[in-house]
Tab-separated table of N, CA and C in Angstrom:
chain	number	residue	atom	x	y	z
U	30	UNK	N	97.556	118.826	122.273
U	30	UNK	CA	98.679	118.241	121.553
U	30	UNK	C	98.428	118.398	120.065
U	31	UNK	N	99.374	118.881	119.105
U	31	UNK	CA	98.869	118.983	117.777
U	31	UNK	C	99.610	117.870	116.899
U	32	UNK	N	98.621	117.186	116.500
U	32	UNK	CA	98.913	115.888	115.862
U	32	UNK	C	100.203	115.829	114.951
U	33	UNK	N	100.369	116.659	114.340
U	33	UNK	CA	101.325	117.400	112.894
U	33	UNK	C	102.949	117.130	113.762
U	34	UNK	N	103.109	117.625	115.207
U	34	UNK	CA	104.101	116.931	115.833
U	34	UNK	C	104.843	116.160	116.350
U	35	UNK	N	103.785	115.249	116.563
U	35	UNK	CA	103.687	113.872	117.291
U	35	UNK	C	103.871	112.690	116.589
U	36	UNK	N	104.788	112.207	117.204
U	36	UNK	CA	105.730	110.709	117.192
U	36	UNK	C	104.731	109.791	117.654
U	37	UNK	N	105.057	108.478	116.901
U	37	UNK	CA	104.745	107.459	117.071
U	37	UNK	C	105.385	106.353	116.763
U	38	UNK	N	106.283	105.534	118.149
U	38	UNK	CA	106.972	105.061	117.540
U	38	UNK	C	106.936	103.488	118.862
U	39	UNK	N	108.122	102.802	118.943
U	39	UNK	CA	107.548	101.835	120.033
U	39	UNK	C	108.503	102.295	121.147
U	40	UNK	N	107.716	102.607	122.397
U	40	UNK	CA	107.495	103.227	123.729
U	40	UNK	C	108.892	102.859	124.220
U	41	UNK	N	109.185	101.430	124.390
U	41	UNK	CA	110.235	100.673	124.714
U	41	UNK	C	111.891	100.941	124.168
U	42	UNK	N	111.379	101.388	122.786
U	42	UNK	CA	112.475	101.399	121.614
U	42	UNK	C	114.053	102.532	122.575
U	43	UNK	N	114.478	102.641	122.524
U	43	UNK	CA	116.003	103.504	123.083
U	43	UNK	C	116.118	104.121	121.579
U	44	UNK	N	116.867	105.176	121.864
U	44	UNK	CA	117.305	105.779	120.282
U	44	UNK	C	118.293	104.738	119.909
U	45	UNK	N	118.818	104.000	118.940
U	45	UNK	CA	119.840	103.817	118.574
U	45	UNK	C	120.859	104.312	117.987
U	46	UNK	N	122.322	104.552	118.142
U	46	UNK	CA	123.513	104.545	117.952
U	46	UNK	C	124.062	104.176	116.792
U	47	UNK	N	124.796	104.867	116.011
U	47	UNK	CA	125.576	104.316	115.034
U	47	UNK	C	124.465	103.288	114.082
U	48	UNK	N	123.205	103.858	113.541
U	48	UNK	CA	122.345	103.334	112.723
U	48	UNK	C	122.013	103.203	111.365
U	49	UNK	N	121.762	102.552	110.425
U	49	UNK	CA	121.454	102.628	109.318
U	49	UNK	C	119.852	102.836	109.149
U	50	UNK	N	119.733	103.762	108.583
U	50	UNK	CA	118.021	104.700	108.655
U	50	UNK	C	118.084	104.326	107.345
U	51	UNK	N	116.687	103.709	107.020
U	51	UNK	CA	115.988	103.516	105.573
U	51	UNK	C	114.221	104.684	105.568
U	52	UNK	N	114.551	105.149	104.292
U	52	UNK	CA	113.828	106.674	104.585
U	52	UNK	C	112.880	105.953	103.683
U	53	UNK	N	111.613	105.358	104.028
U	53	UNK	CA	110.280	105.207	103.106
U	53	UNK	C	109.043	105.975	103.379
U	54	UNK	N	108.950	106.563	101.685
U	54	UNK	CA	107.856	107.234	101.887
U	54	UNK	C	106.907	106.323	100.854
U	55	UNK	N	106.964	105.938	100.238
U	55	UNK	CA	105.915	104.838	99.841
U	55	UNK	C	105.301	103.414	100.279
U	56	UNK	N	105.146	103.473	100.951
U	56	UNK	CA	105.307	102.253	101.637
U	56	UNK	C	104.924	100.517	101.226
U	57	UNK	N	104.142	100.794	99.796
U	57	UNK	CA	104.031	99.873	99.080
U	57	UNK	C	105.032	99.219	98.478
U	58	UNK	N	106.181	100.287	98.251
U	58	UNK	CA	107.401	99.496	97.437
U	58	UNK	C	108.632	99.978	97.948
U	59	UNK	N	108.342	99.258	99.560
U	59	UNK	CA	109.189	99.998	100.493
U	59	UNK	C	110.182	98.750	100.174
U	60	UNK	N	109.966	97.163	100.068
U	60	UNK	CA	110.688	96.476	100.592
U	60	UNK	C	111.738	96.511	100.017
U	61	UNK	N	112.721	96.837	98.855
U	61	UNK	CA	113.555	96.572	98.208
U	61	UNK	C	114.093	97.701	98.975
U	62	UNK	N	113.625	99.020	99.555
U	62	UNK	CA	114.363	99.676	100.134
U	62	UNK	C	115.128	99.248	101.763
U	63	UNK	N	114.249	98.673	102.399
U	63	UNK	CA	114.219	97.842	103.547
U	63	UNK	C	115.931	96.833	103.615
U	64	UNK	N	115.373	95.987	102.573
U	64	UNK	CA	116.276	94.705	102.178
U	64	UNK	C	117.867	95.379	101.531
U	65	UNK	N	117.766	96.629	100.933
U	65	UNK	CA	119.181	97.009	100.730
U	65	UNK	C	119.803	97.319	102.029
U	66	UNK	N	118.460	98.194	103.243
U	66	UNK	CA	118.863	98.787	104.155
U	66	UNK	C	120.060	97.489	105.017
U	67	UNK	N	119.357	96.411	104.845
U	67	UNK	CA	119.567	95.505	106.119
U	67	UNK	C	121.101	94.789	105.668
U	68	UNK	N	121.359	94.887	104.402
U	68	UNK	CA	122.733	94.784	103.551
U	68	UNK	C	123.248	95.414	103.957
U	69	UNK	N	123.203	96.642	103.935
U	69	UNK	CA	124.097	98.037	104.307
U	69	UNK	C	124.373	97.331	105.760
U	70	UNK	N	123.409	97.354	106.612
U	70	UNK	CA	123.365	97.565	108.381
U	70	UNK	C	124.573	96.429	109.175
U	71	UNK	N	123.825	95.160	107.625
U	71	UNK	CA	124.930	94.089	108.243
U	71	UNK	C	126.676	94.586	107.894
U	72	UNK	N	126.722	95.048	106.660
U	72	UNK	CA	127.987	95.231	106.328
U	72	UNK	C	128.772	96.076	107.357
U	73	UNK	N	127.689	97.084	108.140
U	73	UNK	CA	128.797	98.217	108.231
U	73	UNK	C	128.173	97.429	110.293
U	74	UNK	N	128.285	96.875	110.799
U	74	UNK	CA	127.807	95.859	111.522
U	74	UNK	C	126.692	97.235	112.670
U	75	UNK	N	125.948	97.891	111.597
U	75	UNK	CA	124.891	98.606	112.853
U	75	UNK	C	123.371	97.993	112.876
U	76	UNK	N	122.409	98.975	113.893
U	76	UNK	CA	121.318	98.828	113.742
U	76	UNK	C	120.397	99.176	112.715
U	77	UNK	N	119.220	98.347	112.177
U	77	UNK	CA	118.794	99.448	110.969
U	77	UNK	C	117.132	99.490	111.599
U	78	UNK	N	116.817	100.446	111.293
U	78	UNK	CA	115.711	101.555	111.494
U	78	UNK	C	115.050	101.923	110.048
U	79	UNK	N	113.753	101.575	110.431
U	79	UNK	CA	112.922	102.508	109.216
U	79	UNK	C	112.413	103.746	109.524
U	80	UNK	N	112.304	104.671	108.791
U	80	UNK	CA	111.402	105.791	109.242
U	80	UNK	C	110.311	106.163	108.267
U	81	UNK	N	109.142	106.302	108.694
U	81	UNK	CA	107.887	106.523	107.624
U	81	UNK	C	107.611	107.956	107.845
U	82	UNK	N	107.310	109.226	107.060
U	82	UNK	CA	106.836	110.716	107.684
U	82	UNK	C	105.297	110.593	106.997
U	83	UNK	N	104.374	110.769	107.523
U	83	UNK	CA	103.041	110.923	106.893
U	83	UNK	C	102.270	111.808	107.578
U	84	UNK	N	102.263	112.504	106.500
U	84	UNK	CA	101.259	113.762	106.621
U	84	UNK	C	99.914	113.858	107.401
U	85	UNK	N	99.915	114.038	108.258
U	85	UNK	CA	98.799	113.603	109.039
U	85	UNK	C	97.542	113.793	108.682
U	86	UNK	N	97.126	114.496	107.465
U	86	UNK	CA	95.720	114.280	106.720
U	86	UNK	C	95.732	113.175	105.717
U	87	UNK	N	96.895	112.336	105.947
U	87	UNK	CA	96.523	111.102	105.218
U	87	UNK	C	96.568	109.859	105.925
U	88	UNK	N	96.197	109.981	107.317
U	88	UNK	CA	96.726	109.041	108.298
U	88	UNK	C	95.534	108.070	108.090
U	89	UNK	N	94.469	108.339	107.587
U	89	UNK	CA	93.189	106.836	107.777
U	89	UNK	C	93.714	106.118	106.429
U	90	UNK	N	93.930	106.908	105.277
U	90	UNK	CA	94.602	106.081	104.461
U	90	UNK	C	95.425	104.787	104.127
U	91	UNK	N	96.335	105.266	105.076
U	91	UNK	CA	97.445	104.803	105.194
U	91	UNK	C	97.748	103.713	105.876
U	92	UNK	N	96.237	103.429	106.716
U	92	UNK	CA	96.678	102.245	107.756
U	92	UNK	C	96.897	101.144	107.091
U	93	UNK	N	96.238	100.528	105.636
U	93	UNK	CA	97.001	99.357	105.495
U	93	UNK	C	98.484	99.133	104.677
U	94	UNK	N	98.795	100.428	104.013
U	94	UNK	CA	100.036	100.324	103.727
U	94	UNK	C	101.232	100.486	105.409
U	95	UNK	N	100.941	100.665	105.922
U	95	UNK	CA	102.247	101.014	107.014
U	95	UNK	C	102.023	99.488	108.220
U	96	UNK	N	100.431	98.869	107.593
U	96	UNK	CA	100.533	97.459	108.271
U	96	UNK	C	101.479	96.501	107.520
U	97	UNK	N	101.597	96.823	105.953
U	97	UNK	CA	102.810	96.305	105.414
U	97	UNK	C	104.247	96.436	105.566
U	98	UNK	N	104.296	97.639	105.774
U	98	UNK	CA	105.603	98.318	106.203
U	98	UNK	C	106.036	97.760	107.686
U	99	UNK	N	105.026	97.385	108.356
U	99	UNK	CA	105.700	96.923	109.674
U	99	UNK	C	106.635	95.191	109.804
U	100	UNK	N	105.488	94.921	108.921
U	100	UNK	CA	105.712	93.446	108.202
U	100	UNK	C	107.173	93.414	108.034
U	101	UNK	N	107.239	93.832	106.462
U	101	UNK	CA	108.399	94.267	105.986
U	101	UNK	C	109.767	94.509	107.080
U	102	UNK	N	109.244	95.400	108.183
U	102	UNK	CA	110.411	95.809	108.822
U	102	UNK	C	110.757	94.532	110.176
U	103	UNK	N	109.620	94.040	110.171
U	103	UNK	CA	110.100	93.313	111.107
U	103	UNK	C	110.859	91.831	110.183
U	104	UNK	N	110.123	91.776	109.127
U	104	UNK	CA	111.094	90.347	108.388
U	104	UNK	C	112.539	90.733	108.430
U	105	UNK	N	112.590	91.625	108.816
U	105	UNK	CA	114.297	92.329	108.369
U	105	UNK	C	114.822	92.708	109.293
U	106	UNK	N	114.082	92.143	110.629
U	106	UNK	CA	115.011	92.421	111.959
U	106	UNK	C	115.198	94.131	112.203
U	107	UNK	N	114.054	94.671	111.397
U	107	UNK	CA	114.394	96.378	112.179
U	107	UNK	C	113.179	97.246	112.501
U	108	UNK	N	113.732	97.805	113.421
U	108	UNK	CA	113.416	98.712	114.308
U	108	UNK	C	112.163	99.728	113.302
U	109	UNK	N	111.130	100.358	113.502
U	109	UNK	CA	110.160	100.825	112.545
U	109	UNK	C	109.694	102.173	113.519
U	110	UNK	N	109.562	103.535	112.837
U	110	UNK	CA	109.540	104.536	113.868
U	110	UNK	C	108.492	105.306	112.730
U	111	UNK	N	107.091	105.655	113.049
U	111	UNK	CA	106.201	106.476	112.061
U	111	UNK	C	105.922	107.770	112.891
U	112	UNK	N	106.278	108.860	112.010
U	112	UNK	CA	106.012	110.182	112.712
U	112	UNK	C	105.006	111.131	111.415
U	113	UNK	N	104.122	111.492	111.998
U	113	UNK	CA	103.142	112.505	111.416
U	113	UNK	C	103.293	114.046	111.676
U	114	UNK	N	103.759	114.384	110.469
U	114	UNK	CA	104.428	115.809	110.360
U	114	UNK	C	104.066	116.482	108.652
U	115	UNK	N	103.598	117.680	108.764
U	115	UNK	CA	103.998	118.191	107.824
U	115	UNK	C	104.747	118.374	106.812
U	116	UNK	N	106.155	118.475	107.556
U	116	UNK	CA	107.452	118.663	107.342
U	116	UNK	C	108.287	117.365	107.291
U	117	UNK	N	108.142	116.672	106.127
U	117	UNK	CA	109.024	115.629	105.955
U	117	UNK	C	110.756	115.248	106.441
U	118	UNK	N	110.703	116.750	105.592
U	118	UNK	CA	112.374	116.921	105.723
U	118	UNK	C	112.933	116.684	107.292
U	119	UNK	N	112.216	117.814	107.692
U	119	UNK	CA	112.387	118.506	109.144
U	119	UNK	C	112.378	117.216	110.234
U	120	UNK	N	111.573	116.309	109.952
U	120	UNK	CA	111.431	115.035	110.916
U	120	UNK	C	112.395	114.025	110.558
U	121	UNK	N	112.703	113.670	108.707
U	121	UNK	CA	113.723	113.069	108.824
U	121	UNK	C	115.539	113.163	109.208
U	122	UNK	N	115.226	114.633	109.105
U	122	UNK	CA	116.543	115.142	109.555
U	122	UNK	C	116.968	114.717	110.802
U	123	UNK	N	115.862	115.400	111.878
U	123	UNK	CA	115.947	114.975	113.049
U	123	UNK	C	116.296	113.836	113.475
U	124	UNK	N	115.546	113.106	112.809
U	124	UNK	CA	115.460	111.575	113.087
U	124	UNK	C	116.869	110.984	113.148
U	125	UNK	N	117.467	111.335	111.906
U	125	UNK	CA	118.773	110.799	111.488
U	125	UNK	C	119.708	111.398	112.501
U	126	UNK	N	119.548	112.279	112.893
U	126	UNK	CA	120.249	113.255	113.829
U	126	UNK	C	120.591	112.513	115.296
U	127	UNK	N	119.417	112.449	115.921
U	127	UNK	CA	119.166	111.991	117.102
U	127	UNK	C	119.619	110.433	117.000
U	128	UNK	N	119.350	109.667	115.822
U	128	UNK	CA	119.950	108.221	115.628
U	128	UNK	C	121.456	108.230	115.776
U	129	UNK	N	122.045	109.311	115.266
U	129	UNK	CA	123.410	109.250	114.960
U	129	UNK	C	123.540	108.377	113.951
U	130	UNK	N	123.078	108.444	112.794
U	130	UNK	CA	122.644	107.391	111.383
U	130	UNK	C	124.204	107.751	110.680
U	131	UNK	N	124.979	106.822	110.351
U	131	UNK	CA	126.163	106.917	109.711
U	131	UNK	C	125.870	106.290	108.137
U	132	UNK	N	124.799	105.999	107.653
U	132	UNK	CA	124.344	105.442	106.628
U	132	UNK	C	122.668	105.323	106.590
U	133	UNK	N	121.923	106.114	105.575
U	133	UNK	CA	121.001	106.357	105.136
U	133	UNK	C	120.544	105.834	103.360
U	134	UNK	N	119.193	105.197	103.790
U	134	UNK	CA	119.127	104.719	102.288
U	134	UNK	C	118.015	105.200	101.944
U	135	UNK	N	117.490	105.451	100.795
U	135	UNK	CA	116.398	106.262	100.425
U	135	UNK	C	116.111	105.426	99.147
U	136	UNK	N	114.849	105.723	98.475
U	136	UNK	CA	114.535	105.676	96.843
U	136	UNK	C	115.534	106.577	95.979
U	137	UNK	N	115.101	106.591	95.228
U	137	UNK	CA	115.671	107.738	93.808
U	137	UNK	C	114.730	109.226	93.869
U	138	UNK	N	115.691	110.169	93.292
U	138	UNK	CA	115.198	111.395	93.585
U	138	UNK	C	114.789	111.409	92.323
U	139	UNK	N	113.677	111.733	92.945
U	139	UNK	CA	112.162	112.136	92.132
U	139	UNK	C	111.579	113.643	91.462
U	140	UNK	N	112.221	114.264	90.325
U	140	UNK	CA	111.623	115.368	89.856
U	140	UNK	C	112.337	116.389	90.970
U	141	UNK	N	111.811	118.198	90.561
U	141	UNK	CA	112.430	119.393	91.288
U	141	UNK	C	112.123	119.087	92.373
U	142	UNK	N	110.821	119.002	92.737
U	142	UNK	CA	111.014	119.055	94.423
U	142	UNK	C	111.253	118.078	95.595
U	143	UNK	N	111.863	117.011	94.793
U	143	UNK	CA	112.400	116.102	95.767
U	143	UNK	C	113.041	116.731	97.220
U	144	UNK	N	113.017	115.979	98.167
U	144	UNK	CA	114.004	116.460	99.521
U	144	UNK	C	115.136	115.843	99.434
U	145	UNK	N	115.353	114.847	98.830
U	145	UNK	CA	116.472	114.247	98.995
U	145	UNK	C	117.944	115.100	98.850
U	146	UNK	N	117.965	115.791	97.719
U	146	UNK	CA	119.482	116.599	97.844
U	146	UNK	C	118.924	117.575	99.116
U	147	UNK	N	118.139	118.096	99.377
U	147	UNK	CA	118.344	118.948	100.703
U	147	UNK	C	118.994	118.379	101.887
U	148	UNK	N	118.440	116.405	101.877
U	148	UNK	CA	118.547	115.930	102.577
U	148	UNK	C	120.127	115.847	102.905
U	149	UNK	N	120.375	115.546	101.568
U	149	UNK	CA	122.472	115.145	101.552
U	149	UNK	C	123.071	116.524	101.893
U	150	UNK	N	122.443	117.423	101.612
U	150	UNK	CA	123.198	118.682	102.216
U	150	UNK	C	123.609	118.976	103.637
U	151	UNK	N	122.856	118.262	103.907
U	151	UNK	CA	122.897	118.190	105.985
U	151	UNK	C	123.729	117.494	106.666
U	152	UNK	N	124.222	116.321	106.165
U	152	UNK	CA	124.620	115.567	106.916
U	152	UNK	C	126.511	115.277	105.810
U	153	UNK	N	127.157	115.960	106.321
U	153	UNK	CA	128.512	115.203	105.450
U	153	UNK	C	129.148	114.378	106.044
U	154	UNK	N	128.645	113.969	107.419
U	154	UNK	CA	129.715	112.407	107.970
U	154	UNK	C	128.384	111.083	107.575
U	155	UNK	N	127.807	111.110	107.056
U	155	UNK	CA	126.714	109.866	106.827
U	155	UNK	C	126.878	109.677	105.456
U	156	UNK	N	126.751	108.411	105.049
U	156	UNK	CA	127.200	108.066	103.331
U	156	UNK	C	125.286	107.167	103.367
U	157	UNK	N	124.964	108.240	102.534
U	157	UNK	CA	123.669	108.098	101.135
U	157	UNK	C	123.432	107.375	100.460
U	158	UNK	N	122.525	106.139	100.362
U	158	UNK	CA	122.393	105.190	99.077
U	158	UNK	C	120.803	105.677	98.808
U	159	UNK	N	121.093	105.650	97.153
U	159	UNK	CA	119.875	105.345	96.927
U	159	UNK	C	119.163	103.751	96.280
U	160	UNK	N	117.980	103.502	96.157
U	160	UNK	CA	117.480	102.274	95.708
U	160	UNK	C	117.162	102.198	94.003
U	161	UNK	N	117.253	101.922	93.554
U	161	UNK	CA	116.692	101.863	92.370
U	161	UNK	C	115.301	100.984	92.220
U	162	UNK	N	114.352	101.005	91.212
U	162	UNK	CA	112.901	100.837	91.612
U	162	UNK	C	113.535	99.194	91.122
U	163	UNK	N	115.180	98.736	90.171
U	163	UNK	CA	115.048	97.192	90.019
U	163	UNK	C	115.678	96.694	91.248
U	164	UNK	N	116.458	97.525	92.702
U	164	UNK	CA	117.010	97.061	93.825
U	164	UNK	C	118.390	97.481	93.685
U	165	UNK	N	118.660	98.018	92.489
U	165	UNK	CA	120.283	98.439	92.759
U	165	UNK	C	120.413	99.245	93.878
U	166	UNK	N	121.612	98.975	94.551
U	166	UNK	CA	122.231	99.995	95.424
U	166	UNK	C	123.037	101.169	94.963
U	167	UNK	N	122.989	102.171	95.167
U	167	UNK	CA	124.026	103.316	94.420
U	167	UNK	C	123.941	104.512	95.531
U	168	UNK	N	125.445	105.052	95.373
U	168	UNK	CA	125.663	105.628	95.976
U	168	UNK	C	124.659	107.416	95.835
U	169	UNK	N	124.560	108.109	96.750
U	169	UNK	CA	123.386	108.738	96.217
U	169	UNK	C	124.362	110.121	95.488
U	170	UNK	N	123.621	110.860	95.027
U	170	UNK	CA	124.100	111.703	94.021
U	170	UNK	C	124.996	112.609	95.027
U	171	UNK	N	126.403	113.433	95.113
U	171	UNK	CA	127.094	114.005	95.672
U	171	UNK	C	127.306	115.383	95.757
U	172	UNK	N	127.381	115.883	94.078
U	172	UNK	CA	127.530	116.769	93.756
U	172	UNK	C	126.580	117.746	94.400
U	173	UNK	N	125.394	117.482	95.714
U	173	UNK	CA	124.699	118.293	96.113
U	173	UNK	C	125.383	118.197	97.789
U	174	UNK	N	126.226	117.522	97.826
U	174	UNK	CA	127.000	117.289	99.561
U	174	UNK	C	127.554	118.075	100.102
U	175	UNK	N	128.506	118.973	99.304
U	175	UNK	CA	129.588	119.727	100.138
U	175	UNK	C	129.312	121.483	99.421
């Protein structure tokens, strides 16, 4: 089995339907992303889901930030799914895919090689927020959508 592919997520969990996916990759200053997510999830009345992608040569690292992140996700009534991949993009795409995510929230895009506009390029029936590092909600940038 090559680790770089492999999901880890809870055994029990069903995909959910019509979801609001909160995309953290930091997981230290995930919660403001979390807490917009669960705004969004209630408003638009779905499930919300976190998704963490970590590179799987940083997986011993990481164990006590994603013990926060679970925290976090469970104070907020959601669902928490960590997959170890290379390919960030490629797993969150999926992810959102297979959720049927009609609303996705992310951080702020960060410098050229952010994923995030790749990310909005993929999906034109799902509406994009991003977080701001003071908690604003905003709609995410467009002009990279259609």
């Amino acid at each position: 089995m090559n680790l770089a592919e492999t999901s880890y997520s809870n055994p029990t969990q069903d995909i959910i339907l019509n979801s609001t996916v909160v995309c953290v990759t930091n997981q230290r200053q995930c919660e403001r992303l979390i807490k917009a997510g669960r705004v969004i999830a209630d408003i638009s009345k779905t499930d919300l889901t976190v998704i963490s992608v970590i590179n799987p040569q940083n997986m011993k690292k990481e164990s006590d930030a994603l013990e926060y992140l679970f925290e976090v996700s469970k104070q907020n009534n959601a669902v928490m799914s960590i997959q170890y991949s290379t390919d960030a993009l490629k797993s969150i795409a999926d992810f959102i895919r297979e959720n049927k995510a009609i609303n996705v929230v992310t951080g702020m895009r960060e410098g050229e090689n952010s994923i995030l506009p790749k990310l909005w390029t993929r999906f034109e029936n799902a509406s994009f927020f991003s977080v701001t590092l003071d908690g604003e909600v905003l709609p995410a940038m467009t002009e990279n959508r259609l």
